[in-house]
Every structure is written in C-alpha cells, then in structure tokens.
Amino acid sequence: MTKTKWKKGLATVGLSLFALGLTAPVFTPTPVEASSVDKIVDRQTDGIVKRSSTESTLKKDANGNQYYSPKGEFDNVNANDANNWAKRKGGDIVGVLTTVAEPLSVIIFIASAIMLAVGALAKGDWFKRGLFGMAIAIVMWTCVAFAPELIQFFSEWLSA
C-alpha cells in the first residue's frame, strides 16, 4: 500500500471513531425511576387554556396604549436583575462550551497518542505530529479547566 492510502485509511478510521464517540452517549440507556418522572401534559388541555385566559388581562399604560399581560402585571426589573440574568446566562454558555471542549481535548490527546505510537513504529513525520497534537490537547485542557484563574492571572500581570 502506498503512503497516501495509509493516510486516507487512518483518516477514515479516525473520523469514524470520532463520530462514534459523539453519538455514543445518545445510544446508552439511562435508567430512570417512574416515580421521578413528572407529567408533561395534563390530560385536560382545556384547563390550560382556561387557566391562561383567566389569568391574563388587557391593561393600559400611562400613554393609553393597551398591552397584554399574561399574569396580569409585568414584573418590576431593575439594572441589578438584568445584570444577574446576564451573568447567569453567560455562566450557562461557559458551562456548555466547557462540557464540549473537555471531552474534545481528551479525544485529540488519545488520537495524537495513537499517531505518536504509529509514528514511532513506522518511518514518517507522524511522531512529530502526534507529539505536537498531545501538547496542543494538554494546553487546550488546561485553558478550559482553569479559564477564570488564567484570565485573572493575565489581567493582574498586565495591570502591574
């Protein structure tokens, strides 16, 4: 086999394993007790519509414009509430990105380790690529796991 066929074959195997790793959590069964599952929809859908229609009101503001209020009134919101909401949602986004980035760095590390082993056995530049990939995965993991501390450190270093 030629060198390009080996590369294509290993790339295909790597992508297949990566795709399988992404879909594996979907296919694993999750045990759930029936007592802990809440009802999603009440059997009487008319009750939901009636409840919403009885709680909703049509109001007028100071300028005489009418607006629909599902609970009867709008909540009072100040700048602190908006700031807290933005921090909470920002934390949710960071959590999602961290959840994706940490397993990705582990996958890259394992793939690079395999590439390093193949490069050690065969002649070629795979050894260097595997070593470089492992270093990138370690840096990526560290940056994701300690992002707040790293940002604080560099912020203090730049301000000093």
PDB file of C-alpha atoms in Angstrom:
ATOM      1  CA  MET A   1       0.000   0.000   0.000  1.00  0.00           C
ATOM      2  CA  THR A   2       1.161   3.474  -0.711  1.00  0.00           C
ATOM      3  CA  LYS A   3       1.638   6.217   1.817  1.00  0.00           C
ATOM      4  CA  THR A   4      -1.453   8.173   0.680  1.00  0.00           C
ATOM      5  CA  LYS A   5      -3.676   5.108   1.007  1.00  0.00           C
ATOM      6  CA  TRP A   6      -2.456   4.621   4.593  1.00  0.00           C
ATOM      7  CA  LYS A   7      -3.169   8.250   5.374  1.00  0.00           C
ATOM      8  CA  LYS A   8      -6.652   8.082   3.861  1.00  0.00           C
ATOM      9  CA  GLY A   9      -7.399   4.836   5.670  1.00  0.00           C
ATOM     10  CA  LEU A  10      -6.255   6.136   9.044  1.00  0.00           C
ATOM     11  CA  ALA A  11      -8.119   9.407   8.497  1.00  0.00           C
ATOM     12  CA  THR A  12     -11.291   7.466   7.732  1.00  0.00           C
ATOM     13  CA  VAL A  13     -10.857   5.295  10.837  1.00  0.00           C
ATOM     14  CA  GLY A  14     -10.150   8.380  12.971  1.00  0.00           C
ATOM     15  CA  LEU A  15     -13.216  10.233  11.722  1.00  0.00           C
ATOM     16  CA  SER A  16     -15.360   7.148  12.218  1.00  0.00           C
ATOM     17  CA  LEU A  17     -14.186   6.774  15.812  1.00  0.00           C
ATOM     18  CA  PHE A  18     -14.748  10.482  16.413  1.00  0.00           C
ATOM     19  CA  ALA A  19     -18.318  10.258  15.038  1.00  0.00           C
ATOM     20  CA  LEU A  20     -18.972   7.143  17.120  1.00  0.00           C
ATOM     21  CA  GLY A  21     -17.705   8.957  20.206  1.00  0.00           C
ATOM     22  CA  LEU A  22     -20.104  11.820  19.576  1.00  0.00           C
ATOM     23  CA  THR A  23     -23.101   9.524  19.166  1.00  0.00           C
ATOM     24  CA  ALA A  24     -22.247   7.023  21.940  1.00  0.00           C
ATOM     25  CA  PRO A  25     -23.965   8.986  24.752  1.00  0.00           C
ATOM     26  CA  VAL A  26     -27.167   9.026  22.692  1.00  0.00           C
ATOM     27  CA  PHE A  27     -27.320   5.239  22.441  1.00  0.00           C
ATOM     28  CA  THR A  28     -26.544   4.425  26.058  1.00  0.00           C
ATOM     29  CA  PRO A  29     -29.683   3.691  28.083  1.00  0.00           C
ATOM     30  CA  THR A  30     -30.320   5.866  31.096  1.00  0.00           C
ATOM     31  CA  PRO A  31     -32.199   4.222  33.981  1.00  0.00           C
ATOM     32  CA  VAL A  32     -34.980   6.397  35.339  1.00  0.00           C
ATOM     33  CA  GLU A  33     -37.421   5.613  38.102  1.00  0.00           C
ATOM     34  CA  ALA A  34     -41.036   6.071  37.105  1.00  0.00           C
ATOM     35  CA  SER A  35     -41.821   7.913  40.330  1.00  0.00           C
ATOM     36  CA  SER A  36     -39.320  10.680  39.499  1.00  0.00           C
ATOM     37  CA  VAL A  37     -40.832  11.495  36.094  1.00  0.00           C
ATOM     38  CA  ASP A  38     -43.218  14.440  36.050  1.00  0.00           C
ATOM     39  CA  LYS A  39     -46.274  14.689  33.860  1.00  0.00           C
ATOM     40  CA  ILE A  40     -45.501  16.606  30.704  1.00  0.00           C
ATOM     41  CA  VAL A  41     -49.027  17.432  29.612  1.00  0.00           C
ATOM     42  CA  ASP A  42     -52.183  17.367  31.660  1.00  0.00           C
ATOM     43  CA  ARG A  43     -54.990  15.292  30.183  1.00  0.00           C
ATOM     44  CA  GLN A  44     -57.314  18.282  30.150  1.00  0.00           C
ATOM     45  CA  THR A  45     -55.841  20.693  27.627  1.00  0.00           C
ATOM     46  CA  ASP A  46     -58.905  22.912  28.032  1.00  0.00           C
ATOM     47  CA  GLY A  47     -57.878  23.516  31.631  1.00  0.00           C
ATOM     48  CA  ILE A  48     -54.584  25.014  30.454  1.00  0.00           C
ATOM     49  CA  VAL A  49     -56.321  27.341  28.023  1.00  0.00           C
ATOM     50  CA  LYS A  50     -58.933  28.339  30.594  1.00  0.00           C
ATOM     51  CA  ARG A  51     -56.303  28.943  33.258  1.00  0.00           C
ATOM     52  CA  SER A  52     -54.257  31.116  30.889  1.00  0.00           C
ATOM     53  CA  SER A  53     -57.267  33.059  29.760  1.00  0.00           C
ATOM     54  CA  THR A  54     -58.434  33.724  33.325  1.00  0.00           C
ATOM     55  CA  GLU A  55     -55.002  34.884  34.497  1.00  0.00           C
ATOM     56  CA  SER A  56     -54.434  37.174  31.521  1.00  0.00           C
ATOM     57  CA  THR A  57     -55.650  40.739  31.376  1.00  0.00           C
ATOM     58  CA  LEU A  58     -55.622  43.623  28.959  1.00  0.00           C
ATOM     59  CA  LYS A  59     -54.082  46.717  30.519  1.00  0.00           C
ATOM     60  CA  LYS A  60     -53.412  50.308  29.541  1.00  0.00           C
ATOM     61  CA  ASP A  61     -50.169  52.150  30.183  1.00  0.00           C
ATOM     62  CA  ALA A  62     -49.718  55.845  31.042  1.00  0.00           C
ATOM     63  CA  ASN A  63     -49.978  56.866  27.362  1.00  0.00           C
ATOM     64  CA  GLY A  64     -53.240  54.999  26.813  1.00  0.00           C
ATOM     65  CA  ASN A  65     -51.664  52.130  24.837  1.00  0.00           C
ATOM     66  CA  GLN A  66     -53.128  48.721  25.505  1.00  0.00           C
ATOM     67  CA  TYR A  67     -50.889  45.747  26.229  1.00  0.00           C
ATOM     68  CA  TYR A  68     -51.483  42.105  27.002  1.00  0.00           C
ATOM     69  CA  SER A  69     -50.216  40.816  30.315  1.00  0.00           C
ATOM     70  CA  PRO A  70     -50.446  37.028  30.767  1.00  0.00           C
ATOM     71  CA  LYS A  71     -50.072  37.169  34.567  1.00  0.00           C
ATOM     72  CA  GLY A  72     -51.979  40.394  34.980  1.00  0.00           C
ATOM     73  CA  GLU A  73     -48.907  42.562  35.540  1.00  0.00           C
ATOM     74  CA  PHE A  74     -45.334  42.830  34.402  1.00  0.00           C
ATOM     75  CA  ASP A  75     -42.587  42.196  36.901  1.00  0.00           C
ATOM     76  CA  ASN A  76     -40.526  45.144  38.005  1.00  0.00           C
ATOM     77  CA  VAL A  77     -36.990  44.728  36.696  1.00  0.00           C
ATOM     78  CA  ASN A  78     -34.043  46.892  37.625  1.00  0.00           C
ATOM     79  CA  ALA A  79     -30.447  47.006  36.395  1.00  0.00           C
ATOM     80  CA  ASN A  80     -29.247  44.574  39.070  1.00  0.00           C
ATOM     81  CA  ASP A  81     -31.814  41.975  37.972  1.00  0.00           C
ATOM     82  CA  ALA A  82     -30.727  42.367  34.353  1.00  0.00           C
ATOM     83  CA  ASN A  83     -27.055  42.120  35.359  1.00  0.00           C
ATOM     84  CA  ASN A  84     -27.699  38.956  37.392  1.00  0.00           C
ATOM     85  CA  TRP A  85     -29.636  37.430  34.488  1.00  0.00           C
ATOM     86  CA  ALA A  86     -26.782  38.191  32.066  1.00  0.00           C
ATOM     87  CA  LYS A  87     -24.226  36.655  34.456  1.00  0.00           C
ATOM     88  CA  ARG A  88     -26.368  33.555  34.887  1.00  0.00           C
ATOM     89  CA  LYS A  89     -26.856  33.089  31.146  1.00  0.00           C
ATOM     90  CA  GLY A  90     -23.172  33.792  30.496  1.00  0.00           C
ATOM     91  CA  GLY A  91     -22.306  31.105  33.033  1.00  0.00           C
ATOM     92  CA  ASP A  92     -24.639  28.703  31.232  1.00  0.00           C
ATOM     93  CA  ILE A  93     -22.880  29.381  27.921  1.00  0.00           C
ATOM     94  CA  VAL A  94     -19.468  28.882  29.525  1.00  0.00           C
ATOM     95  CA  GLY A  95     -20.705  25.622  31.053  1.00  0.00           C
ATOM     96  CA  VAL A  96     -21.880  24.311  27.680  1.00  0.00           C
ATOM     97  CA  LEU A  97     -18.607  25.259  25.991  1.00  0.00           C
ATOM     98  CA  THR A  98     -16.623  23.628  28.811  1.00  0.00           C
ATOM     99  CA  THR A  99     -18.736  20.495  28.539  1.00  0.00           C
ATOM    100  CA  VAL A 100     -17.900  20.276  24.829  1.00  0.00           C
ATOM    101  CA  ALA A 101     -14.233  21.326  24.997  1.00  0.00           C
ATOM    102  CA  GLU A 102     -13.020  18.970  27.734  1.00  0.00           C
ATOM    103  CA  PRO A 103     -14.026  15.674  26.021  1.00  0.00           C
ATOM    104  CA  LEU A 104     -12.794  17.080  22.710  1.00  0.00           C
ATOM    105  CA  SER A 105      -9.349  17.696  24.182  1.00  0.00           C
ATOM    106  CA  VAL A 106      -9.278  14.129  25.552  1.00  0.00           C
ATOM    107  CA  ILE A 107     -10.225  12.756  22.123  1.00  0.00           C
ATOM    108  CA  ILE A 108      -7.495  14.834  20.471  1.00  0.00           C
ATOM    109  CA  PHE A 109      -4.971  13.638  23.072  1.00  0.00           C
ATOM    110  CA  ILE A 110      -5.842   9.963  22.517  1.00  0.00           C
ATOM    111  CA  ALA A 111      -5.784  10.310  18.732  1.00  0.00           C
ATOM    112  CA  SER A 112      -2.422  12.078  18.952  1.00  0.00           C
ATOM    113  CA  ALA A 113      -1.060   9.352  21.228  1.00  0.00           C
ATOM    114  CA  ILE A 114      -2.088   6.731  18.676  1.00  0.00           C
ATOM    115  CA  MET A 115      -0.478   8.825  15.951  1.00  0.00           C
ATOM    116  CA  LEU A 116       2.683   9.079  18.090  1.00  0.00           C
ATOM    117  CA  ALA A 117       2.788   5.281  18.526  1.00  0.00           C
ATOM    118  CA  VAL A 118       2.305   4.660  14.810  1.00  0.00           C
ATOM    119  CA  GLY A 119       4.982   7.253  14.029  1.00  0.00           C
ATOM    120  CA  ALA A 120       7.396   5.571  16.454  1.00  0.00           C
ATOM    121  CA  LEU A 121       6.925   2.213  14.733  1.00  0.00           C
ATOM    122  CA  ALA A 122       6.878   3.433  11.143  1.00  0.00           C
ATOM    123  CA  LYS A 123       9.074   5.945   9.465  1.00  0.00           C
ATOM    124  CA  GLY A 124       7.476   9.283   8.838  1.00  0.00           C
ATOM    125  CA  ASP A 125       6.557  12.553  10.452  1.00  0.00           C
ATOM    126  CA  TRP A 126       3.630  11.111  12.413  1.00  0.00           C
ATOM    127  CA  PHE A 127       5.761  11.005  15.552  1.00  0.00           C
ATOM    128  CA  LYS A 128       6.188  14.794  15.466  1.00  0.00           C
ATOM    129  CA  ARG A 129       2.535  15.342  14.618  1.00  0.00           C
ATOM    130  CA  GLY A 130       1.417  13.089  17.461  1.00  0.00           C
ATOM    131  CA  LEU A 131       3.714  14.813  19.950  1.00  0.00           C
ATOM    132  CA  PHE A 132       2.561  18.249  18.793  1.00  0.00           C
ATOM    133  CA  GLY A 133      -1.112  17.164  18.952  1.00  0.00           C
ATOM    134  CA  MET A 134      -0.685  15.875  22.503  1.00  0.00           C
ATOM    135  CA  ALA A 135       0.908  19.181  23.544  1.00  0.00           C
ATOM    136  CA  ILE A 136      -1.984  21.125  21.989  1.00  0.00           C
ATOM    137  CA  ALA A 137      -4.527  18.896  23.766  1.00  0.00           C
ATOM    138  CA  ILE A 138      -2.798  19.456  27.123  1.00  0.00           C
ATOM    139  CA  VAL A 139      -2.751  23.234  26.618  1.00  0.00           C
ATOM    140  CA  MET A 140      -6.392  23.155  25.483  1.00  0.00           C
ATOM    141  CA  TRP A 141      -7.462  21.140  28.566  1.00  0.00           C
ATOM    142  CA  THR A 142      -5.574  23.460  30.892  1.00  0.00           C
ATOM    143  CA  CYS A 143      -7.054  26.576  29.317  1.00  0.00           C
ATOM    144  CA  VAL A 144     -10.593  25.189  29.523  1.00  0.00           C
ATOM    145  CA  ALA A 145     -10.300  23.807  33.052  1.00  0.00           C
ATOM    146  CA  PHE A 146      -8.619  26.874  34.542  1.00  0.00           C
ATOM    147  CA  ALA A 147     -10.017  29.646  32.343  1.00  0.00           C
ATOM    148  CA  PRO A 148     -11.155  32.019  35.156  1.00  0.00           C
ATOM    149  CA  GLU A 149      -7.862  31.661  37.033  1.00  0.00           C
ATOM    150  CA  LEU A 150      -5.806  32.201  33.860  1.00  0.00           C
ATOM    151  CA  ILE A 151      -7.797  35.296  32.916  1.00  0.00           C
ATOM    152  CA  GLN A 152      -7.384  36.694  36.430  1.00  0.00           C
ATOM    153  CA  PHE A 153      -3.630  35.987  36.385  1.00  0.00           C
ATOM    154  CA  PHE A 154      -3.065  37.646  32.989  1.00  0.00           C
ATOM    155  CA  SER A 155      -5.276  40.573  33.955  1.00  0.00           C
ATOM    156  CA  GLU A 156      -3.227  41.202  37.102  1.00  0.00           C
ATOM    157  CA  TRP A 157       0.020  40.710  35.173  1.00  0.00           C
ATOM    158  CA  LEU A 158      -0.980  43.240  32.502  1.00  0.00           C
ATOM    159  CA  SER A 159      -2.152  45.792  35.060  1.00  0.00           C
ATOM    160  CA  ALA A 160       1.060  45.541  37.119  1.00  0.00           C
TER     161      ALA A 160
END
